[in-house]
């Protein structure tokens, strides 16, 4: 297991290194921005893999955390732009159009970028804690968790669209300033933004990997397997599941913040049902119980979507293709691409004859299963 | 029987399932370090009795005390933390996890989510876990998913999990089901070793096994305690024999 563990770290490190070195090979800033976007979506998929793949909690509302993160970032950046009508320090333009006269209290703390950064992660975490407490203390499981989280997403989405005077409604928050941190300006089409995303992704991947390898990670997998058995070993299952949901929401919030920086706007579609379901597909394609698999799944599928939907022929049929991919993966690759690559690696490892023999012995032992005694 | 010093004391415990009284005014006291066998015909309520102790089922009336602590108001994980371990009638292990990981889940000093998030990899305790796997004869299966184990091995694994959990009170529901005669003997030996350090309640059908391990035997029938005594007393008890009529006699129940 340790050997397997070391290989796993090496693979993760290799992929992250490739991502970090990409700008040296790729001179095209437009393309870098595109890839930064996929990296952020990869982070989003990883966050779902953490709670779906490891703890067995299918959160169909993952985009809610993502959207909240995205809006938190957009709010602080919006307050940094100089509005045409009201001048420096004045009201954001869309509020003027909606006849809002003073800055709503919800917006005031977003004058501080630090607050916004904390809120972008903290609000999703708190919301997940609340939702988790309510669901898991009440022992809600399986498909009901999926339904409740999806419902929470729909409510959040409607609230944002409905409160047009405070959120920009359908249009979202556009015309944002560039993020400035530690004296660095993050231009969406500059390398700094690419590195910001790449470094955040690397950090998150390794932090999440560490979590999955901790005792808590092990107990979460036990919960995924048989949560009722876990209780009789003294673990509070509701705590563990809420924790997984919260950590996952935190990463999704971080991804949302980065997405605003890369896209230069926030939109209700960032917390929409279609995006949330796409994340599930990405995870399934990449392999939901592999953090890296889910990340790459998102990068590959979202990248493909982008390339294909630029061609007229595929513009309309993309959703169909996505559905087909999902069905095929569920049918033939239940562990996704990560499972496929593991199986191939396992084959190569086992091509030595001695291993084959021990394999056969294992199989035989398993066949001699029914030991009858009365 | 109702000595205040009992490790576990069930008093007038009742529970019904949609009108059917599965356990009906049950009293059971077990002293610290005792190995108590619980027998009774099928449907007598033995499994339900263990369910009540470990919190899987909540009683409609009565009290269950572990030392001085009332268990009926606690949740399952709190009861487990108070010192109750349970083996289920249908072997219940984590099939997706390896045998070693199963043991690691069972053996844990801290149950808090934050403390465990900072706890990594192998420590000195893994040595103990390997010895434990050796004790129950699954040491060469440590790296394999528990799903690959045979039925007998799964029984052994769950017994090992309970030893790893190291609870003061261990409840075993038909631990030898599906084991060979030789394995059953080994289980008897193991239980005799656990006795004294742990309090054990073992639900069993196999009278041979019970003769080997049992001091005091409790017999349940239709949700009530029918008789309590040594193997000889129980086998000679006319009421017990009547209860087992129709289920083929006590030794074949
Ligand atoms: N969850 C339940 N719902 C309904 N009836 C139950 C339930 N659990 C047990 N029973 C009934 O209670 C009685 C006692 O069952 P059980 O405790 O499993 O018996 P034993 O383990 O002694 O064979 C049986 O008649 C069984 O059908
Ligand atoms: Mg039973």
Short mmCIF file of C-alpha atoms in Angstrom, two decimals, chain A residues 31-289:
data_model
loop_
_atom_site.label_atom_id
_atom_site.label_comp_id
_atom_site.label_asym_id
_atom_site.label_seq_id
_atom_site.Cartn_x
_atom_site.Cartn_y
_atom_site.Cartn_z
CA UNK A 31 -5.43 29.71 -24.93
CA UNK A 32 -3.90 30.01 -21.45
CA UNK A 33 -7.05 31.75 -20.27
CA UNK A 34 -9.10 28.90 -21.70
CA UNK A 35 -6.99 26.31 -19.97
CA UNK A 36 -7.06 28.24 -16.69
CA UNK A 37 -10.83 28.01 -16.97
CA UNK A 38 -10.68 24.23 -17.36
CA UNK A 39 -8.32 23.99 -14.40
CA UNK A 40 -10.89 25.79 -12.28
CA UNK A 41 -13.63 23.44 -13.47
CA UNK A 42 -11.24 20.60 -12.64
CA UNK A 43 -11.00 21.94 -9.11
CA UNK A 44 -14.79 22.04 -8.96
CA UNK A 45 -15.00 18.40 -10.07
CA UNK A 46 -12.36 17.45 -7.51
CA UNK A 47 -14.46 19.04 -4.79
CA UNK A 48 -17.41 16.85 -5.76
CA UNK A 49 -15.21 13.77 -5.92
CA UNK A 50 -14.26 14.40 -2.31
CA UNK A 51 -17.81 14.11 -1.04
CA UNK A 52 -19.35 11.87 -3.70
CA UNK A 53 -16.45 9.54 -4.40
CA UNK A 54 -15.06 9.28 -0.90
CA UNK A 55 -18.01 9.78 1.41
CA UNK A 56 -20.78 8.58 -0.90
CA UNK A 57 -22.71 11.85 -0.66
CA UNK A 58 -24.08 12.72 -4.09
CA UNK A 59 -24.34 16.48 -3.87
CA UNK A 60 -26.24 17.61 -6.96
CA UNK A 61 -26.03 21.19 -5.71
CA UNK A 62 -22.28 21.53 -5.90
CA UNK A 63 -22.70 24.55 -8.18
CA UNK A 64 -24.36 26.42 -5.32
CA UNK A 65 -21.06 26.62 -3.44
CA UNK A 66 -19.28 27.42 -6.69
CA UNK A 67 -21.74 30.20 -7.50
CA UNK A 68 -21.53 31.73 -4.03
CA UNK A 69 -17.74 31.80 -4.27
CA UNK A 70 -18.00 33.35 -7.67
CA UNK A 71 -20.40 36.09 -6.49
CA UNK A 72 -18.31 36.88 -3.41
CA UNK A 73 -15.32 37.54 -5.64
CA UNK A 74 -17.40 39.48 -8.14
CA UNK A 75 -18.90 41.70 -5.44
CA UNK A 76 -15.57 42.87 -4.12
CA UNK A 77 -14.23 43.41 -7.65
CA UNK A 78 -17.38 45.28 -8.63
CA UNK A 79 -16.88 47.68 -5.75
CA UNK A 80 -13.43 48.47 -7.14
CA UNK A 81 -14.64 49.60 -10.54
CA UNK A 82 -15.39 53.26 -11.11
CA UNK A 83 -19.05 53.47 -12.14
CA UNK A 84 -19.88 55.88 -14.97
CA UNK A 85 -22.89 57.46 -13.24
CA UNK A 86 -21.78 57.72 -9.63
CA UNK A 87 -18.01 57.99 -9.85
CA UNK A 88 -15.32 56.60 -7.56
CA UNK A 89 -16.71 54.98 -4.41
CA UNK A 90 -20.23 55.23 -5.80
CA UNK A 91 -22.95 52.69 -6.33
CA UNK A 92 -22.43 49.89 -8.85
CA UNK A 93 -24.06 50.73 -12.21
CA UNK A 94 -26.80 48.09 -12.15
CA UNK A 95 -28.00 49.33 -8.75
CA UNK A 96 -28.42 52.81 -10.17
CA UNK A 97 -30.49 51.37 -13.02
CA UNK A 98 -32.62 49.55 -10.46
CA UNK A 99 -33.17 52.73 -8.44
CA UNK A 100 -31.24 51.54 -5.42
CA UNK A 101 -30.05 54.57 -3.50
CA UNK A 102 -27.62 53.30 -0.92
CA UNK A 103 -25.31 50.33 -0.95
CA UNK A 104 -27.21 47.34 0.56
CA UNK A 105 -25.81 46.13 3.91
CA UNK A 106 -24.94 42.80 2.35
CA UNK A 107 -22.52 44.57 0.03
CA UNK A 108 -20.80 46.81 2.57
CA UNK A 109 -18.26 44.34 3.97
CA UNK A 110 -17.17 43.49 0.42
CA UNK A 111 -15.19 46.72 0.32
CA UNK A 112 -12.58 44.52 1.96
CA UNK A 113 -11.00 41.99 -0.37
CA UNK A 114 -9.89 39.92 2.60
CA UNK A 115 -13.48 39.66 3.73
CA UNK A 116 -14.55 38.61 0.25
CA UNK A 117 -11.90 35.91 0.08
CA UNK A 118 -12.94 34.57 3.47
CA UNK A 119 -16.63 34.73 2.58
CA UNK A 120 -16.08 32.98 -0.75
CA UNK A 121 -14.99 29.92 1.15
CA UNK A 122 -16.67 30.51 4.50
CA UNK A 123 -20.24 31.05 3.31
CA UNK A 124 -20.37 27.81 1.30
CA UNK A 125 -18.84 25.96 4.25
CA UNK A 126 -21.39 27.38 6.68
CA UNK A 127 -24.24 26.62 4.34
CA UNK A 128 -22.98 23.06 3.90
CA UNK A 129 -22.66 22.70 7.67
CA UNK A 130 -26.26 23.79 8.09
CA UNK A 131 -27.55 21.56 5.32
CA UNK A 132 -25.38 18.65 6.48
CA UNK A 133 -26.55 18.97 10.04
CA UNK A 134 -30.17 19.00 8.96
CA UNK A 135 -29.81 16.08 6.56
CA UNK A 136 -27.39 13.79 8.34
CA UNK A 137 -28.71 14.20 11.88
CA UNK A 138 -32.07 13.23 10.40
CA UNK A 139 -30.36 10.25 8.71
CA UNK A 140 -31.34 11.32 5.23
CA UNK A 141 -29.40 9.21 2.75
CA UNK A 142 -28.99 8.25 -0.88
CA UNK A 143 -31.27 9.72 -3.47
CA UNK A 144 -32.95 12.02 -0.92
CA UNK A 145 -29.65 13.78 -0.32
CA UNK A 146 -29.37 14.30 -4.06
CA UNK A 147 -32.89 15.74 -4.19
CA UNK A 148 -32.43 18.05 -1.20
CA UNK A 149 -29.10 19.42 -2.45
CA UNK A 150 -30.56 19.94 -5.91
CA UNK A 151 -33.51 21.76 -4.37
CA UNK A 152 -31.15 23.97 -2.36
CA UNK A 153 -29.35 24.85 -5.59
CA UNK A 154 -32.58 25.74 -7.37
CA UNK A 155 -33.67 27.95 -4.47
CA UNK A 156 -30.29 29.70 -4.37
CA UNK A 157 -30.38 30.22 -8.11
CA UNK A 158 -33.89 31.68 -8.02
CA UNK A 159 -33.02 33.98 -5.13
CA UNK A 160 -30.06 35.40 -7.02
CA UNK A 161 -32.04 35.92 -10.22
CA UNK A 162 -34.96 37.37 -8.32
CA UNK A 163 -33.00 39.93 -6.28
CA UNK A 164 -32.01 41.82 -9.41
CA UNK A 165 -31.41 45.10 -7.59
CA UNK A 166 -28.77 43.48 -5.41
CA UNK A 167 -27.32 40.77 -7.61
CA UNK A 168 -27.72 41.97 -11.16
CA UNK A 169 -30.35 39.28 -11.80
CA UNK A 170 -30.02 37.38 -15.05
CA UNK A 171 -27.12 39.51 -16.19
CA UNK A 172 -25.03 38.73 -13.15
CA UNK A 173 -22.16 41.00 -12.18
CA UNK A 174 -20.18 42.29 -15.12
CA UNK A 175 -17.62 44.98 -15.79
CA UNK A 176 -15.39 44.02 -12.88
CA UNK A 177 -12.04 45.38 -11.78
CA UNK A 178 -9.04 43.10 -11.83
CA UNK A 179 -8.13 41.29 -8.66
CA UNK A 180 -5.13 42.70 -6.82
CA UNK A 181 -3.37 40.64 -4.18
CA UNK A 182 0.04 41.18 -2.62
CA UNK A 183 0.78 43.82 -5.21
CA UNK A 184 0.06 41.44 -8.11
CA UNK A 185 -2.67 42.32 -10.58
CA UNK A 186 -4.47 39.32 -11.94
CA UNK A 187 -5.34 40.04 -15.54
CA UNK A 188 -7.61 37.28 -16.83
CA UNK A 189 -5.49 36.99 -19.96
CA UNK A 190 -2.17 37.18 -18.17
CA UNK A 191 0.07 34.49 -16.85
CA UNK A 192 -0.45 35.60 -13.26
CA UNK A 193 -4.06 34.41 -13.40
CA UNK A 194 -3.04 31.13 -14.98
CA UNK A 195 -0.52 30.57 -12.20
CA UNK A 196 -3.04 31.56 -9.57
CA UNK A 197 -5.40 28.85 -10.82
CA UNK A 198 -2.66 26.28 -11.31
CA UNK A 199 -1.21 26.85 -7.84
CA UNK A 200 -4.62 26.77 -6.19
CA UNK A 201 -5.42 23.53 -8.00
CA UNK A 202 -2.10 21.97 -7.00
CA UNK A 203 -2.51 23.02 -3.40
CA UNK A 204 -6.11 21.79 -3.30
CA UNK A 205 -5.28 18.44 -4.90
CA UNK A 206 -2.59 17.71 -2.37
CA UNK A 207 -4.62 18.98 0.58
CA UNK A 208 -7.56 16.82 -0.48
CA UNK A 209 -5.25 13.86 -1.07
CA UNK A 210 -3.86 14.27 2.44
CA UNK A 211 -7.38 14.31 3.80
CA UNK A 212 -8.36 11.14 1.98
CA UNK A 213 -5.31 9.41 3.40
CA UNK A 214 -5.93 10.51 6.95
CA UNK A 215 -7.92 8.44 9.39
CA UNK A 216 -10.90 10.69 8.71
CA UNK A 217 -10.57 9.84 5.02
CA UNK A 218 -10.57 6.15 5.85
CA UNK A 219 -13.62 6.47 8.07
CA UNK A 220 -15.41 8.41 5.33
CA UNK A 221 -14.78 5.52 2.96
CA UNK A 222 -16.13 3.16 5.58
CA UNK A 223 -19.20 5.38 5.79
CA UNK A 224 -19.60 5.21 2.01
CA UNK A 225 -19.40 1.43 2.24
CA UNK A 226 -21.72 0.80 5.22
CA UNK A 227 -22.58 3.81 7.27
CA UNK A 228 -24.69 1.86 9.74
CA UNK A 229 -21.78 -0.35 10.69
CA UNK A 230 -19.57 2.67 11.37
CA UNK A 231 -21.82 3.90 14.16
CA UNK A 232 -21.21 0.78 16.23
CA UNK A 233 -17.50 1.54 16.29
CA UNK A 234 -18.26 4.80 18.06
CA UNK A 235 -18.05 7.32 15.23
CA UNK A 236 -20.68 10.00 14.84
CA UNK A 237 -21.57 9.43 11.20
CA UNK A 238 -23.45 12.74 10.95
CA UNK A 239 -20.29 14.63 11.97
CA UNK A 240 -18.16 12.84 9.45
CA UNK A 241 -20.59 13.32 6.58
CA UNK A 242 -21.16 16.98 7.43
CA UNK A 243 -17.40 17.46 7.56
CA UNK A 244 -16.99 15.94 4.09
CA UNK A 245 -19.78 18.12 2.73
CA UNK A 246 -18.20 21.25 4.27
CA UNK A 247 -14.67 20.61 3.00
CA UNK A 248 -16.06 19.85 -0.42
CA UNK A 249 -18.10 23.08 -0.36
CA UNK A 250 -15.00 25.03 0.65
CA UNK A 251 -13.04 23.81 -2.36
CA UNK A 252 -16.02 24.51 -4.62
CA UNK A 253 -16.19 28.06 -3.20
CA UNK A 254 -12.50 28.57 -3.95
CA UNK A 255 -13.07 27.33 -7.49
CA UNK A 256 -15.97 29.76 -7.86
CA UNK A 257 -13.81 32.71 -6.81
CA UNK A 258 -11.13 31.75 -9.30
CA UNK A 259 -13.75 31.34 -12.00
CA UNK A 260 -14.82 34.96 -11.62
CA UNK A 261 -11.21 36.08 -11.98
CA UNK A 262 -10.75 33.99 -15.12
CA UNK A 263 -14.11 34.82 -16.72
CA UNK A 264 -14.23 38.45 -15.56
CA UNK A 265 -17.88 38.21 -14.55
CA UNK A 266 -20.27 36.28 -12.34
CA UNK A 267 -23.52 34.89 -13.65
CA UNK A 268 -26.46 32.94 -12.24
CA UNK A 269 -25.51 30.18 -14.67
CA UNK A 270 -22.49 29.60 -12.42
CA UNK A 271 -24.95 28.32 -9.86
CA UNK A 272 -27.25 26.74 -12.39
CA UNK A 273 -28.60 23.22 -12.57
CA UNK A 274 -26.94 22.45 -15.95
CA UNK A 275 -23.46 23.23 -14.58
CA UNK A 276 -24.13 21.24 -11.41
CA UNK A 277 -25.15 18.19 -13.42
CA UNK A 278 -22.16 18.61 -15.71
CA UNK A 279 -19.89 18.34 -12.67
CA UNK A 280 -21.46 14.97 -11.91
CA UNK A 281 -20.74 13.83 -15.48
CA UNK A 282 -17.13 15.04 -15.29
CA UNK A 283 -16.63 13.14 -12.06
CA UNK A 284 -18.18 10.00 -13.48
CA UNK A 285 -16.08 10.19 -16.65
CA UNK A 286 -12.82 10.82 -14.80
CA UNK A 287 -13.57 8.44 -11.95
CA UNK A 288 -15.40 9.77 -8.96
CA UNK A 289 -13.29 8.03 -6.35
#
